């Protein structure tokens, strides 16, 4: 594979020259990214065109020291042999990961500062990459629960710790009737790469409980949550320094509060940091301001970094900026709601919203607050009076920005050709299959990948975890000092002007600008959280774009993001070594 990528140095030189020459270079750069993507999908044995009948494609490397299908990505190989467009989430993640590893492996070998022979370097790099991809630990539990009706039921649950290169591990707790062990392992892997992309010092983890929470009373859900917490605690799968849980689908502040209370009253009863075992808690239980809308706010910043980038907008034929842009939202849960609010505030117009029970459309725009109030009153978006029912697929509605914010595997090779958006921002985890990803590259559609653009939640969870360890809210120690300092600064300026102009001029009022006036009182906890999140998303976007440029990936930001994550995790293993 590496040999194939190095086969055309003249083309890459032409691309580099074209990029310096203006708009013509932008077209060539996109074309180079598409060609390179096609090379990356080619089978490593026997050559041939990129496969068209399977979403789960081989992610190996045929060069020396490369990673072949037999050693890496067994789920990828199995899905490829199946020849169907229905890969599991785990095979999807392994496909994307193996693809990125094939891009980065040769450079990782060259960057090793060691006197070891080249063969040993390749073996060392391959060993670390193999370690990165494999899931470290999985806990499977069976929880007997007495229902309110009196009969007993056994509930299945899992907690996977994908990587312990940094501790604690971090990941959500999902209540879902269709979840299985492979889904949990896949989501844990995504969390490893997501944390690495945004420089959050956690390993990846995930928990799943196989229930439909709508079929259980609040008392039953509390029993299930608390018992699952005890089972995780007994095996070391929860704790402020080992494994930190968080909300996910069908869980929220209530469940996180139950988990924190259970852990602090059992295994963590002597630990002063016990409540740091979980994030996404209510404020009264050690939560943080800004955590609820964090994923939506992170999406805003993630999209903003690309939509304001003239280079990428020229590649896809859009003008920079949010004003006048239309977007479509699949899923109107917490993430969908807050994403809609922030994009609306920045001048974009939502024309369609879809949920499981129906969709609505209004070409003039749908107001987020009005839709939120309607759903709170009626429990559904169906029947919203200021929009029409929409019978087709919301994923195929013409728009500038498509935001899948529901579940995984929504964009496949079956519908990818019908998507009419220019930008796809993956608010959900794993909404795009590998075959659909390839089609989007060929169609010049910019996909902002899940492991970057929906990382706002884990970023603010990191801030909450630090708050719990520090036992003080952000800004509490400096709030009054900053406010007094700002007022003294204004008074000093006023007095200096009066002295320089003479007493006859009278009092000279100093009127701060609205921006300064809003900050003169000092930064609140929410201000600090929003600022830290914006900085994190901006810096991470720049890192991904730099890697895309370095490897000539064009619009393939997913592979760039995976390479970014793999390089960071690799650096930890390479410098720390192994304890066995």
GROMACS .gro file of C-alpha atoms in nm, residues 131-138 160-163 185 188:
model
   14
  131UNK     CA    1  -0.205  -0.262   2.038
  132UNK     CA    2  -0.380   0.066   1.959
  133UNK     CA    3  -0.649  -0.103   1.753
  134UNK     CA    4  -0.732  -0.389   1.991
  135UNK     CA    5  -0.977  -0.352   2.281
  136UNK     CA    6  -0.798  -0.397   2.614
  137UNK     CA    7  -1.073  -0.514   2.852
  138UNK     CA    8  -1.444  -0.599   2.837
  160UNK     CA    9  -1.541  -0.194   2.746
  161UNK     CA   10  -1.208  -0.024   2.809
  162UNK     CA   11  -1.056   0.009   2.465
  163UNK     CA   12  -0.729   0.173   2.563
  185UNK     CA   13  -1.623  -0.210   2.178
  188UNK     CA   14  -1.505   0.263   2.316
   0.00000   0.00000   0.00000
